[in-house]
Amino acid sequence: MAVLTSSATEALSQVPKPASAQDVIQLYASADHHLCPKVYHSTRAFSAGQGNPYKLSIVPRSRVKGQEHWSISATGVCHIGPDHAAVFIPSGKFHTVSTLMVNSGLCAPEVPALQASV
């Protein structure tokens, strides 16, 4: 197991904590992406059928066990569900489609889903 030096620990503390999939993709695109965790886990920010289906909230890994979730890495977003095969979307395509969904008005009004605090 690698031991972080004090300067590495300090640098890691400077990396912002992302709240959404878009935040993670922007973080990976930044110069400090090498300081980020390799994978973030997320769930829907809104109930299925409501709001932007690309709006995902970052959650601890323990919250995704056995349920529909998304794993986000520097290369893309992987949608994992208990009743279907995993689907991978490259980061650039995910960012483009999610931005188009918001800007085109194709999404229903965003109504937050009830979620336990992280």
Short mmCIF file of C-alpha atoms in Angstrom, two decimals:
data_model
loop_
_atom_site.label_atom_id
_atom_site.label_comp_id
_atom_site.label_asym_id
_atom_site.label_seq_id
_atom_site.Cartn_x
_atom_site.Cartn_y
_atom_site.Cartn_z
CA MET A 1 0.00 0.00 0.00
CA ALA A 2 1.40 3.37 -1.00
CA VAL A 3 1.99 5.95 1.70
CA LEU A 4 1.10 9.53 0.83
CA THR A 5 3.64 12.20 1.63
CA SER A 6 2.44 15.33 3.42
CA SER A 7 2.59 17.30 0.15
CA ALA A 8 0.53 14.62 -1.65
CA THR A 9 -2.00 14.56 1.21
CA GLU A 10 -2.25 18.35 1.07
CA ALA A 11 -2.71 18.28 -2.73
CA LEU A 12 -5.42 15.62 -2.40
CA SER A 13 -7.28 17.76 0.14
CA GLN A 14 -7.34 20.58 -2.46
CA VAL A 15 -9.29 18.45 -4.97
CA PRO A 16 -12.95 19.52 -4.82
CA LYS A 17 -15.55 16.92 -3.79
CA PRO A 18 -17.83 16.41 -6.80
CA ALA A 19 -21.60 16.26 -6.27
CA SER A 20 -22.69 15.16 -9.75
CA ALA A 21 -21.52 13.18 -12.78
CA GLN A 22 -20.87 16.46 -14.61
CA ASP A 23 -18.62 17.59 -11.74
CA VAL A 24 -16.65 14.33 -11.97
CA ILE A 25 -16.19 14.60 -15.74
CA GLN A 26 -15.01 18.21 -15.37
CA LEU A 27 -12.65 17.14 -12.56
CA TYR A 28 -11.14 14.37 -14.71
CA ALA A 29 -10.67 16.90 -17.51
CA SER A 30 -8.68 19.20 -15.21
CA ALA A 31 -4.94 19.24 -14.72
CA ASP A 32 -5.26 17.64 -11.27
CA HIS A 33 -7.18 14.58 -12.46
CA HIS A 34 -4.35 12.28 -11.34
CA LEU A 35 -5.24 13.16 -7.71
CA CYS A 36 -8.84 11.97 -8.08
CA PRO A 37 -10.17 8.55 -7.13
CA LYS A 38 -10.12 6.19 -10.12
CA VAL A 39 -13.88 5.56 -9.91
CA TYR A 40 -16.83 7.48 -8.49
CA HIS A 41 -20.21 5.85 -7.89
CA SER A 42 -23.55 7.53 -8.48
CA THR A 43 -27.32 7.08 -8.46
CA ARG A 44 -30.16 8.99 -10.11
CA ALA A 45 -30.62 12.50 -8.75
CA PHE A 46 -34.32 12.31 -9.72
CA SER A 47 -36.94 9.59 -9.79
CA ALA A 48 -37.05 7.54 -13.00
CA GLY A 49 -39.18 9.34 -15.60
CA GLN A 50 -38.71 12.74 -13.97
CA GLY A 51 -36.05 15.33 -14.63
CA ASN A 52 -32.85 14.84 -16.58
CA PRO A 53 -31.90 11.12 -16.79
CA TYR A 54 -28.25 12.21 -17.06
CA LYS A 55 -28.34 14.05 -13.72
CA LEU A 56 -26.54 11.72 -11.32
CA SER A 57 -25.58 12.24 -7.67
CA ILE A 58 -22.26 10.99 -6.31
CA VAL A 59 -22.70 8.50 -3.45
CA PRO A 60 -20.43 6.21 -1.41
CA ARG A 61 -19.75 2.79 -2.93
CA SER A 62 -21.73 1.15 -0.12
CA ARG A 63 -24.95 2.82 -1.37
CA VAL A 64 -24.87 1.15 -4.82
CA LYS A 65 -24.58 -2.51 -3.89
CA GLY A 66 -27.23 -4.58 -5.70
CA GLN A 67 -29.11 -1.65 -7.19
CA GLU A 68 -29.09 0.39 -10.39
CA HIS A 69 -26.10 2.73 -10.38
CA TRP A 70 -23.42 4.36 -12.51
CA SER A 71 -19.64 4.07 -12.18
CA ILE A 72 -17.78 7.11 -13.47
CA SER A 73 -14.12 7.00 -14.46
CA ALA A 74 -11.84 9.19 -16.55
CA THR A 75 -12.82 7.26 -19.69
CA GLY A 76 -16.58 7.28 -19.27
CA VAL A 77 -19.75 6.35 -17.45
CA CYS A 78 -20.89 2.75 -17.00
CA HIS A 79 -24.61 2.20 -16.26
CA ILE A 80 -25.09 -0.95 -14.19
CA GLY A 81 -28.48 -2.39 -13.38
CA PRO A 82 -29.66 -5.58 -11.73
CA ASP A 83 -31.92 -6.48 -14.68
CA HIS A 84 -29.78 -5.57 -17.71
CA ALA A 85 -26.25 -5.72 -19.07
CA ALA A 86 -23.86 -2.87 -18.28
CA VAL A 87 -23.83 0.00 -20.78
CA PHE A 88 -20.71 2.15 -21.27
CA ILE A 89 -20.86 5.75 -22.50
CA PRO A 90 -17.58 7.60 -23.23
CA SER A 91 -17.13 10.78 -21.13
CA GLY A 92 -17.35 13.14 -24.11
CA LYS A 93 -20.58 11.63 -25.37
CA PHE A 94 -22.11 11.61 -21.86
CA HIS A 95 -21.23 15.30 -21.41
CA THR A 96 -22.61 16.25 -24.85
CA VAL A 97 -25.89 14.35 -24.50
CA SER A 98 -26.52 15.52 -20.94
CA THR A 99 -25.89 19.13 -21.97
CA LEU A 100 -28.23 18.77 -24.96
CA MET A 101 -30.94 17.27 -22.74
CA VAL A 102 -30.85 20.29 -20.45
CA ASN A 103 -30.54 22.95 -23.15
CA SER A 104 -33.18 21.51 -25.49
CA GLY A 105 -35.93 21.29 -22.89
CA LEU A 106 -36.43 17.56 -23.59
CA CYS A 107 -36.43 16.78 -19.87
CA ALA A 108 -39.47 16.89 -17.68
CA PRO A 109 -39.26 19.42 -14.84
CA GLU A 110 -36.67 18.32 -12.32
CA VAL A 111 -38.23 17.00 -9.12
CA PRO A 112 -35.64 15.76 -6.62
CA ALA A 113 -35.92 12.10 -5.62
CA LEU A 114 -35.94 11.29 -1.94
CA GLN A 115 -32.46 10.11 -0.98
CA ALA A 116 -30.74 9.51 2.32
CA SER A 117 -27.96 11.97 3.07
CA VAL A 118 -24.46 10.92 2.06
#
